[in-house]
Amino acid sequence: MHAIRVVLADDEPVIRAGVRAILAADPDIDVVAEAADGRELVDAVLAHRPDVALVDIRMPGLDGLAAAAEVRRTAPGTAVLIMTSFGEDAYVARALGDGAAGFLLKTGDPREFPLGVRAAAEGGAYLSPPVAARVIRGLAGDRLSRSAAAREQVAALTTREREVLALVGEGMSNAGIAARLHLAEGSVKTYVSTIMGKLGVPNRVRAAVIAHEAGLAGGR
């Protein structure tokens, strides 16, 4: 297995240095380039073709959300993992709609950074628990009606599909789900695609939110 290649983007040098140090402690992760704004990020991704782009939501010039969307368009093989701070819920919702692979809280547990990078690199989704709670609250509106709607959506899934969705909700990658359920990884990929189609969602993170709302994941 090759090291997971990461491009790191944040306009604050201290933040970049701290996150880089956290990731450097993991021998399976290699930060191949850094960027101080969105345009530098896009250029670095096109130059290095990393597995993961770890992107601050707000940066000068081309901001993190616009840059992330550009990365998704021009380098679809690179997963985009967003770094966020409290109070940026509207930005999180936008990034979610643009297909971000997950969200990390910059002031959260440092151990989440390598976990998130691994999940994104393996095709999974990762939501830092505090961010997950805010995303779910933000999408929920009326919590009871959202939960009821999610349960109705999930009812259309087979038992196996619900098992897979629950693990997607826990942020597990296809490989991790395959190992847990004793399935071939290709079968899990097919299940996930089918689940997203049945739920009418564009990405794994939205599927994960439905898993939480329906009570399949997150201890609900």
mmCIF file of N, CA, C and O in Angstrom, residues 44-135:
data_model
loop_
_atom_site.group_PDB
_atom_site.id
_atom_site.type_symbol
_atom_site.label_atom_id
_atom_site.label_comp_id
_atom_site.label_asym_id
_atom_site.label_seq_id
_atom_site.Cartn_x
_atom_site.Cartn_y
_atom_site.Cartn_z
ATOM 1 N N ALA A 44 -1.958 23.001 -6.775
ATOM 2 C CA ALA A 44 -1.206 21.923 -6.127
ATOM 3 C C ALA A 44 -1.853 20.569 -6.383
ATOM 4 O O ALA A 44 -1.161 19.566 -6.611
ATOM 5 N N VAL A 45 -3.182 20.521 -6.358
ATOM 6 C CA VAL A 45 -3.872 19.258 -6.620
ATOM 7 C C VAL A 45 -3.628 18.799 -8.049
ATOM 8 O O VAL A 45 -3.356 17.614 -8.299
ATOM 9 N N LEU A 46 -3.694 19.715 -8.994
ATOM 10 C CA LEU A 46 -3.461 19.342 -10.386
ATOM 11 C C LEU A 46 -2.016 18.912 -10.620
ATOM 12 O O LEU A 46 -1.738 18.050 -11.458
ATOM 13 N N ALA A 47 -1.093 19.498 -9.847
ATOM 14 C CA ALA A 47 0.316 19.146 -10.007
ATOM 15 C C ALA A 47 0.655 17.812 -9.350
ATOM 16 O O ALA A 47 1.464 17.032 -9.887
ATOM 17 N N HIS A 48 0.055 17.528 -8.199
ATOM 18 C CA HIS A 48 0.453 16.351 -7.417
ATOM 19 C C HIS A 48 -0.558 15.203 -7.445
ATOM 20 O O HIS A 48 -0.210 14.078 -7.061
ATOM 21 N N ARG A 49 -1.802 15.477 -7.851
ATOM 22 C CA ARG A 49 -2.847 14.454 -7.893
ATOM 23 C C ARG A 49 -2.898 13.652 -6.591
ATOM 24 O O ARG A 49 -2.744 12.423 -6.582
ATOM 25 N N PRO A 50 -3.131 14.311 -5.467
ATOM 26 C CA PRO A 50 -3.142 13.608 -4.172
ATOM 27 C C PRO A 50 -4.396 12.760 -4.015
ATOM 28 O O PRO A 50 -5.371 12.890 -4.764
ATOM 29 N N ASP A 51 -4.370 11.908 -3.013
ATOM 30 C CA ASP A 51 -5.551 11.122 -2.664
ATOM 31 C C ASP A 51 -6.597 11.986 -1.963
ATOM 32 O O ASP A 51 -7.798 11.793 -2.147
ATOM 33 N N VAL A 52 -6.100 12.939 -1.154
ATOM 34 C CA VAL A 52 -6.988 13.766 -0.338
ATOM 35 C C VAL A 52 -6.525 15.215 -0.362
ATOM 36 O O VAL A 52 -5.325 15.489 -0.260
ATOM 37 N N ALA A 53 -7.475 16.128 -0.498
ATOM 38 C CA ALA A 53 -7.214 17.553 -0.289
ATOM 39 C C ALA A 53 -7.870 17.942 1.032
ATOM 40 O O ALA A 53 -9.083 17.781 1.187
ATOM 41 N N LEU A 54 -7.073 18.412 1.973
ATOM 42 C CA LEU A 54 -7.559 18.818 3.295
ATOM 43 C C LEU A 54 -7.645 20.344 3.287
ATOM 44 O O LEU A 54 -6.629 21.028 3.231
ATOM 45 N N VAL A 55 -8.857 20.873 3.324
ATOM 46 C CA VAL A 55 -9.095 22.267 2.942
ATOM 47 C C VAL A 55 -9.808 23.043 4.033
ATOM 48 O O VAL A 55 -10.869 22.620 4.518
ATOM 49 N N ASP A 56 -9.252 24.214 4.381
ATOM 50 C CA ASP A 56 -9.949 25.129 5.274
ATOM 51 C C ASP A 56 -11.125 25.737 4.526
ATOM 52 O O ASP A 56 -11.030 26.062 3.342
ATOM 53 N N ILE A 57 -12.238 25.901 5.201
ATOM 54 C CA ILE A 57 -13.444 26.411 4.536
ATOM 55 C C ILE A 57 -13.258 27.845 4.051
ATOM 56 O O ILE A 57 -13.678 28.193 2.956
ATOM 57 N N ARG A 58 -12.635 28.703 4.860
ATOM 58 C CA ARG A 58 -12.540 30.117 4.496
ATOM 59 C C ARG A 58 -11.080 30.497 4.268
ATOM 60 O O ARG A 58 -10.252 30.417 5.170
ATOM 61 N N MET A 59 -10.798 30.914 3.040
ATOM 62 C CA MET A 59 -9.464 31.382 2.671
ATOM 63 C C MET A 59 -9.611 32.594 1.764
ATOM 64 O O MET A 59 -10.654 32.779 1.140
ATOM 65 N N PRO A 60 -8.563 33.424 1.667
ATOM 66 C CA PRO A 60 -8.665 34.622 0.818
ATOM 67 C C PRO A 60 -8.671 34.260 -0.662
ATOM 68 O O PRO A 60 -8.263 33.171 -1.061
ATOM 69 N N GLY A 61 -9.129 35.209 -1.468
ATOM 70 C CA GLY A 61 -9.174 34.981 -2.907
ATOM 71 C C GLY A 61 -10.243 33.961 -3.231
ATOM 72 O O GLY A 61 -11.411 34.129 -2.897
ATOM 73 N N LEU A 62 -9.825 32.881 -3.871
ATOM 74 C CA LEU A 62 -10.725 31.759 -4.125
ATOM 75 C C LEU A 62 -10.890 31.008 -2.813
ATOM 76 O O LEU A 62 -9.955 30.372 -2.334
ATOM 77 N N ASP A 63 -12.084 31.087 -2.207
ATOM 78 C CA ASP A 63 -12.239 30.508 -0.870
ATOM 79 C C ASP A 63 -12.249 28.988 -0.910
ATOM 80 O O ASP A 63 -12.255 28.365 -1.978
ATOM 81 N N GLY A 64 -12.239 28.378 0.272
ATOM 82 C CA GLY A 64 -12.116 26.938 0.350
ATOM 83 C C GLY A 64 -13.244 26.191 -0.320
ATOM 84 O O GLY A 64 -13.033 25.152 -0.948
ATOM 85 N N LEU A 65 -14.472 26.723 -0.221
ATOM 86 C CA LEU A 65 -15.605 26.044 -0.833
ATOM 87 C C LEU A 65 -15.527 26.081 -2.354
ATOM 88 O O LEU A 65 -15.749 25.074 -3.027
ATOM 89 N N ALA A 66 -15.194 27.243 -2.903
ATOM 90 C CA ALA A 66 -15.061 27.351 -4.356
ATOM 91 C C ALA A 66 -13.905 26.494 -4.849
ATOM 92 O O ALA A 66 -14.000 25.824 -5.891
ATOM 93 N N ALA A 67 -12.810 26.495 -4.099
ATOM 94 C CA ALA A 67 -11.653 25.681 -4.480
ATOM 95 C C ALA A 67 -11.986 24.200 -4.410
ATOM 96 O O ALA A 67 -11.586 23.418 -5.277
ATOM 97 N N ALA A 68 -12.715 23.803 -3.362
ATOM 98 C CA ALA A 68 -13.098 22.397 -3.228
ATOM 99 C C ALA A 68 -13.969 21.957 -4.399
ATOM 100 O O ALA A 68 -13.800 20.855 -4.934
ATOM 101 N N ALA A 69 -14.902 22.821 -4.796
ATOM 102 C CA ALA A 69 -15.755 22.498 -5.943
ATOM 103 C C ALA A 69 -14.923 22.366 -7.212
ATOM 104 O O ALA A 69 -15.167 21.479 -8.049
ATOM 105 N N GLU A 70 -13.918 23.227 -7.367
ATOM 106 C CA GLU A 70 -13.041 23.153 -8.537
ATOM 107 C C GLU A 70 -12.219 21.869 -8.524
ATOM 108 O O GLU A 70 -12.016 21.233 -9.564
ATOM 109 N N VAL A 71 -11.758 21.476 -7.353
ATOM 110 C CA VAL A 71 -11.009 20.219 -7.235
ATOM 111 C C VAL A 71 -11.904 19.044 -7.613
ATOM 112 O O VAL A 71 -11.492 18.143 -8.350
ATOM 113 N N ARG A 72 -13.133 19.044 -7.117
ATOM 114 C CA ARG A 72 -14.044 17.954 -7.437
ATOM 115 C C ARG A 72 -14.310 17.881 -8.936
ATOM 116 O O ARG A 72 -14.510 16.805 -9.491
ATOM 117 N N ARG A 73 -14.302 19.041 -9.613
ATOM 118 C CA ARG A 73 -14.577 19.078 -11.050
ATOM 119 C C ARG A 73 -13.372 18.650 -11.876
ATOM 120 O O ARG A 73 -13.505 17.898 -12.845
ATOM 121 N N THR A 74 -12.188 19.124 -11.493
ATOM 122 C CA THR A 74 -10.995 18.902 -12.311
ATOM 123 C C THR A 74 -10.171 17.690 -11.884
ATOM 124 O O THR A 74 -9.382 17.179 -12.676
ATOM 125 N N ALA A 75 -10.327 17.248 -10.650
ATOM 126 C CA ALA A 75 -9.561 16.099 -10.155
ATOM 127 C C ALA A 75 -10.490 15.199 -9.337
ATOM 128 O O ALA A 75 -10.355 15.094 -8.114
ATOM 129 N N PRO A 76 -11.454 14.554 -9.991
ATOM 130 C CA PRO A 76 -12.449 13.770 -9.257
ATOM 131 C C PRO A 76 -11.864 12.613 -8.459
ATOM 132 O O PRO A 76 -12.520 12.084 -7.567
ATOM 133 N N GLY A 77 -10.614 12.226 -8.755
ATOM 134 C CA GLY A 77 -9.977 11.169 -7.992
ATOM 135 C C GLY A 77 -9.459 11.620 -6.639
ATOM 136 O O GLY A 77 -9.024 10.798 -5.825
ATOM 137 N N THR A 78 -9.500 12.928 -6.386
ATOM 138 C CA THR A 78 -9.050 13.478 -5.107
ATOM 139 C C THR A 78 -10.257 13.741 -4.210
ATOM 140 O O THR A 78 -11.153 14.500 -4.579
ATOM 141 N N ALA A 79 -10.279 13.104 -3.055
ATOM 142 C CA ALA A 79 -11.350 13.345 -2.089
ATOM 143 C C ALA A 79 -11.089 14.662 -1.367
ATOM 144 O O ALA A 79 -9.940 14.996 -1.067
ATOM 145 N N VAL A 80 -12.147 15.401 -1.105
ATOM 146 C CA VAL A 80 -12.022 16.694 -0.427
ATOM 147 C C VAL A 80 -12.529 16.562 1.000
ATOM 148 O O VAL A 80 -13.679 16.192 1.234
ATOM 149 N N LEU A 81 -11.650 16.861 1.949
ATOM 150 C CA LEU A 81 -11.972 16.819 3.371
ATOM 151 C C LEU A 81 -11.893 18.251 3.893
ATOM 152 O O LEU A 81 -10.879 18.932 3.706
ATOM 153 N N ILE A 82 -12.962 18.713 4.503
ATOM 154 C CA ILE A 82 -13.073 20.113 4.901
ATOM 155 C C ILE A 82 -12.714 20.299 6.371
ATOM 156 O O ILE A 82 -13.152 19.542 7.232
ATOM 157 N N MET A 83 -11.910 21.343 6.644
ATOM 158 C CA MET A 83 -11.643 21.759 8.020
ATOM 159 C C MET A 83 -12.548 22.942 8.340
ATOM 160 O O MET A 83 -12.653 23.883 7.550
ATOM 161 N N THR A 84 -13.213 22.893 9.471
ATOM 162 C CA THR A 84 -14.172 23.934 9.825
ATOM 163 C C THR A 84 -13.996 24.363 11.272
ATOM 164 O O THR A 84 -13.314 23.692 12.052
ATOM 165 N N SER A 85 -14.611 25.481 11.607
ATOM 166 C CA SER A 85 -14.631 25.979 12.974
ATOM 167 C C SER A 85 -16.083 26.124 13.410
ATOM 168 O O SER A 85 -16.991 26.133 12.581
ATOM 169 N N PHE A 86 -16.310 26.248 14.715
ATOM 170 C CA PHE A 86 -17.665 26.488 15.193
ATOM 171 C C PHE A 86 -18.203 27.785 14.593
ATOM 172 O O PHE A 86 -17.454 28.736 14.359
ATOM 173 N N GLY A 87 -19.494 27.821 14.334
ATOM 174 C CA GLY A 87 -20.114 29.021 13.794
ATOM 175 C C GLY A 87 -20.097 29.089 12.289
ATOM 176 O O GLY A 87 -20.485 30.108 11.716
ATOM 177 N N GLU A 88 -19.660 28.027 11.603
ATOM 178 C CA GLU A 88 -19.590 28.038 10.144
ATOM 179 C C GLU A 88 -20.569 27.029 9.531
ATOM 180 O O GLU A 88 -20.330 26.461 8.479
ATOM 181 N N ASP A 89 -21.711 26.865 10.182
ATOM 182 C CA ASP A 89 -22.656 25.836 9.763
ATOM 183 C C ASP A 89 -23.152 26.026 8.339
ATOM 184 O O ASP A 89 -23.361 25.057 7.604
ATOM 185 N N ALA A 90 -23.371 27.289 7.927
ATOM 186 C CA ALA A 90 -23.860 27.527 6.569
ATOM 187 C C ALA A 90 -22.834 27.062 5.546
ATOM 188 O O ALA A 90 -23.184 26.508 4.503
ATOM 189 N N TYR A 91 -21.550 27.278 5.845
ATOM 190 C CA TYR A 91 -20.496 26.821 4.945
ATOM 191 C C TYR A 91 -20.462 25.300 4.886
ATOM 192 O O TYR A 91 -20.243 24.703 3.829
ATOM 193 N N VAL A 92 -20.663 24.676 6.037
ATOM 194 C CA VAL A 92 -20.668 23.212 6.094
ATOM 195 C C VAL A 92 -21.773 22.655 5.214
ATOM 196 O O VAL A 92 -21.578 21.698 4.459
ATOM 197 N N ALA A 93 -22.955 23.258 5.294
ATOM 198 C CA ALA A 93 -24.078 22.788 4.484
ATOM 199 C C ALA A 93 -23.764 22.902 2.994
ATOM 200 O O ALA A 93 -24.086 22.005 2.211
ATOM 201 N N ARG A 94 -23.128 23.999 2.592
ATOM 202 C CA ARG A 94 -22.756 24.165 1.178
ATOM 203 C C ARG A 94 -21.761 23.097 0.751
ATOM 204 O O ARG A 94 -21.883 22.502 -0.320
ATOM 205 N N ALA A 95 -20.752 22.886 1.583
ATOM 206 C CA ALA A 95 -19.734 21.889 1.239
ATOM 207 C C ALA A 95 -20.344 20.501 1.149
ATOM 208 O O ALA A 95 -19.971 19.695 0.288
ATOM 209 N N LEU A 96 -21.273 20.219 2.022
ATOM 210 C CA LEU A 96 -21.970 18.934 2.001
ATOM 211 C C LEU A 96 -22.666 18.728 0.665
ATOM 212 O O LEU A 96 -22.578 17.664 0.047
ATOM 213 N N GLY A 97 -23.340 19.779 0.198
ATOM 214 C CA GLY A 97 -24.029 19.685 -1.078
ATOM 215 C C GLY A 97 -23.090 19.551 -2.254
ATOM 216 O O GLY A 97 -23.460 19.025 -3.304
ATOM 217 N N ASP A 98 -21.849 20.020 -2.095
ATOM 218 C CA ASP A 98 -20.868 19.958 -3.185
ATOM 219 C C ASP A 98 -20.087 18.648 -3.200
ATOM 220 O O ASP A 98 -19.162 18.491 -3.987
ATOM 221 N N GLY A 99 -20.415 17.727 -2.299
ATOM 222 C CA GLY A 99 -19.791 16.413 -2.352
ATOM 223 C C GLY A 99 -18.546 16.233 -1.506
ATOM 224 O O GLY A 99 -17.720 15.366 -1.786
ATOM 225 N N ALA A 100 -18.385 17.043 -0.462
ATOM 226 C CA ALA A 100 -17.241 16.870 0.424
ATOM 227 C C ALA A 100 -17.270 15.488 1.067
ATOM 228 O O ALA A 100 -18.333 14.948 1.362
ATOM 229 N N ALA A 101 -16.087 14.915 1.273
ATOM 230 C CA ALA A 101 -15.991 13.574 1.859
ATOM 231 C C ALA A 101 -16.110 13.590 3.372
ATOM 232 O O ALA A 101 -16.235 12.542 3.991
ATOM 233 N N GLY A 102 -16.051 14.772 3.977
ATOM 234 C CA GLY A 102 -16.174 14.827 5.420
ATOM 235 C C GLY A 102 -15.737 16.164 5.970
ATOM 236 O O GLY A 102 -15.300 17.061 5.240
ATOM 237 N N PHE A 103 -15.844 16.287 7.292
ATOM 238 C CA PHE A 103 -15.569 17.535 7.979
ATOM 239 C C PHE A 103 -14.797 17.271 9.267
ATOM 240 O O PHE A 103 -15.149 16.375 10.031
ATOM 241 N N LEU A 104 -13.766 18.060 9.490
ATOM 242 C CA LEU A 104 -12.962 17.977 10.703
ATOM 243 C C LEU A 104 -13.025 19.317 11.420
ATOM 244 O O LEU A 104 -12.969 20.378 10.781
ATOM 245 N N LEU A 105 -13.130 19.274 12.727
ATOM 246 C CA LEU A 105 -13.132 20.494 13.522
ATOM 247 C C LEU A 105 -11.684 20.873 13.831
ATOM 248 O O LEU A 105 -10.946 20.082 14.429
ATOM 249 N N LYS A 106 -11.300 22.086 13.422
ATOM 250 C CA LYS A 106 -9.898 22.492 13.585
ATOM 251 C C LYS A 106 -9.464 22.518 15.048
ATOM 252 O O LYS A 106 -8.294 22.298 15.349
ATOM 253 N N THR A 107 -10.403 22.774 15.943
ATOM 254 C CA THR A 107 -10.061 22.827 17.367
ATOM 255 C C THR A 107 -10.452 21.529 18.082
ATOM 256 O O THR A 107 -10.478 21.487 19.307
ATOM 257 N N GLY A 108 -10.719 20.490 17.315
ATOM 258 C CA GLY A 108 -11.145 19.232 17.901
ATOM 259 C C GLY A 108 -9.996 18.314 18.265
ATOM 260 O O GLY A 108 -8.833 18.732 18.356
ATOM 261 N N ASP A 109 -10.310 17.051 18.449
ATOM 262 C CA ASP A 109 -9.332 16.034 18.824
ATOM 263 C C ASP A 109 -8.341 15.830 17.672
ATOM 264 O O ASP A 109 -8.753 15.464 16.561
ATOM 265 N N PRO A 110 -7.033 16.046 17.887
ATOM 266 C CA PRO A 110 -6.060 15.879 16.804
ATOM 267 C C PRO A 110 -6.069 14.490 16.188
ATOM 268 O O PRO A 110 -5.723 14.327 15.013
ATOM 269 N N ARG A 111 -6.485 13.482 16.958
ATOM 270 C CA ARG A 111 -6.496 12.117 16.428
ATOM 271 C C ARG A 111 -7.502 11.948 15.296
ATOM 272 O O ARG A 111 -7.423 10.983 14.532
ATOM 273 N N GLU A 112 -8.435 12.894 15.179
ATOM 274 C CA GLU A 112 -9.421 12.781 14.115
ATOM 275 C C GLU A 112 -8.836 13.080 12.740
ATOM 276 O O GLU A 112 -9.384 12.637 11.730
ATOM 277 N N PHE A 113 -7.732 13.814 12.683
ATOM 278 C CA PHE A 113 -7.181 14.184 11.376
ATOM 279 C C PHE A 113 -6.706 12.965 10.589
ATOM 280 O O PHE A 113 -7.119 12.784 9.433
ATOM 281 N N PRO A 114 -5.864 12.104 11.143
ATOM 282 C CA PRO A 114 -5.503 10.911 10.368
ATOM 283 C C PRO A 114 -6.687 9.984 10.132
ATOM 284 O O PRO A 114 -6.772 9.348 9.074
ATOM 285 N N LEU A 115 -7.621 9.912 11.071
ATOM 286 C CA LEU A 115 -8.806 9.078 10.868
ATOM 287 C C LEU A 115 -9.621 9.591 9.678
ATOM 288 O O LEU A 115 -10.073 8.817 8.829
ATOM 289 N N GLY A 116 -9.813 10.895 9.630
ATOM 290 C CA GLY A 116 -10.570 11.484 8.537
ATOM 291 C C GLY A 116 -9.891 11.319 7.202
ATOM 292 O O GLY A 116 -10.533 11.011 6.192
ATOM 293 N N VAL A 117 -8.573 11.524 7.185
ATOM 294 C CA VAL A 117 -7.815 11.367 5.941
ATOM 295 C C VAL A 117 -7.899 9.938 5.438
ATOM 296 O O VAL A 117 -8.108 9.691 4.243
ATOM 297 N N ARG A 118 -7.757 8.985 6.337
ATOM 298 C CA ARG A 118 -7.850 7.570 5.930
ATOM 299 C C ARG A 118 -9.231 7.255 5.357
ATOM 300 O O ARG A 118 -9.355 6.595 4.328
ATOM 301 N N ALA A 119 -10.273 7.698 6.052
ATOM 302 C CA ALA A 119 -11.628 7.420 5.590
ATOM 303 C C ALA A 119 -11.863 8.018 4.208
ATOM 304 O O ALA A 119 -12.414 7.362 3.317
ATOM 305 N N ALA A 120 -11.446 9.258 4.011
ATOM 306 C CA ALA A 120 -11.645 9.910 2.717
ATOM 307 C C ALA A 120 -10.863 9.214 1.619
ATOM 308 O O ALA A 120 -11.366 8.999 0.510
ATOM 309 N N ALA A 121 -9.618 8.823 1.914
ATOM 310 C CA ALA A 121 -8.772 8.169 0.920
ATOM 311 C C ALA A 121 -9.329 6.820 0.509
ATOM 312 O O ALA A 121 -9.126 6.370 -0.630
ATOM 313 N N GLU A 122 -10.038 6.165 1.420
ATOM 314 C CA GLU A 122 -10.591 4.841 1.149
ATOM 315 C C GLU A 122 -12.001 4.892 0.577
ATOM 316 O O GLU A 122 -12.669 3.874 0.443
ATOM 317 N N GLY A 123 -12.452 6.102 0.242
ATOM 318 C CA GLY A 123 -13.774 6.231 -0.351
ATOM 319 C C GLY A 123 -14.890 6.372 0.647
ATOM 320 O O GLY A 123 -16.063 6.299 0.281
ATOM 321 N N GLY A 124 -14.536 6.577 1.919
ATOM 322 C CA GLY A 124 -15.547 6.706 2.955
ATOM 323 C C GLY A 124 -15.888 8.151 3.237
ATOM 324 O O GLY A 124 -15.498 9.072 2.509
ATOM 325 N N ALA A 125 -16.645 8.361 4.275
ATOM 326 C CA ALA A 125 -17.023 9.693 4.732
ATOM 327 C C ALA A 125 -16.666 9.800 6.206
ATOM 328 O O ALA A 125 -16.766 8.822 6.943
ATOM 329 N N TYR A 126 -16.250 10.997 6.634
ATOM 330 C CA TYR A 126 -15.895 11.165 8.036
ATOM 331 C C TYR A 126 -16.486 12.474 8.544
ATOM 332 O O TYR A 126 -16.251 13.542 7.977
ATOM 333 N N LEU A 127 -17.242 12.385 9.611
ATOM 334 C CA LEU A 127 -17.788 13.564 10.256
ATOM 335 C C LEU A 127 -17.272 13.620 11.684
ATOM 336 O O LEU A 127 -17.537 12.716 12.478
ATOM 337 N N SER A 128 -16.512 14.665 11.990
ATOM 338 C CA SER A 128 -16.115 14.877 13.378
ATOM 339 C C SER A 128 -17.381 14.945 14.212
ATOM 340 O O SER A 128 -18.343 15.620 13.835
ATOM 341 N N PRO A 129 -17.460 14.215 15.342
ATOM 342 C CA PRO A 129 -18.718 14.156 16.101
ATOM 343 C C PRO A 129 -19.380 15.495 16.379
ATOM 344 O O PRO A 129 -20.592 15.625 16.178
ATOM 345 N N PRO A 130 -18.643 16.531 16.821
ATOM 346 C CA PRO A 130 -19.338 17.814 17.035
ATOM 347 C C PRO A 130 -19.900 18.398 15.743
ATOM 348 O O PRO A 130 -20.966 19.004 15.737
ATOM 349 N N VAL A 131 -19.178 18.212 14.638
ATOM 350 C CA VAL A 131 -19.665 18.710 13.352
ATOM 351 C C VAL A 131 -20.878 17.907 12.917
ATOM 352 O O VAL A 131 -21.861 18.455 12.407
ATOM 353 N N ALA A 132 -20.831 16.601 13.119
ATOM 354 C CA ALA A 132 -21.966 15.752 12.738
ATOM 355 C C ALA A 132 -23.230 16.210 13.448
ATOM 356 O O ALA A 132 -24.306 16.314 12.831
ATOM 357 N N ALA A 133 -23.115 16.497 14.726
ATOM 358 C CA ALA A 133 -24.287 16.933 15.485
ATOM 359 C C ALA A 133 -24.847 18.230 14.924
ATOM 360 O O ALA A 133 -26.066 18.404 14.789
ATOM 361 N N ARG A 134 -23.957 19.173 14.556
ATOM 362 C CA ARG A 134 -24.413 20.452 14.014
ATOM 363 C C ARG A 134 -25.022 20.285 12.639
ATOM 364 O O ARG A 134 -26.042 20.904 12.313
ATOM 365 N N VAL A 135 -24.408 19.439 11.809
ATOM 366 C CA VAL A 135 -24.942 19.203 10.465
ATOM 367 C C VAL A 135 -26.339 18.611 10.554
ATOM 368 O O VAL A 135 -27.266 19.037 9.861
#
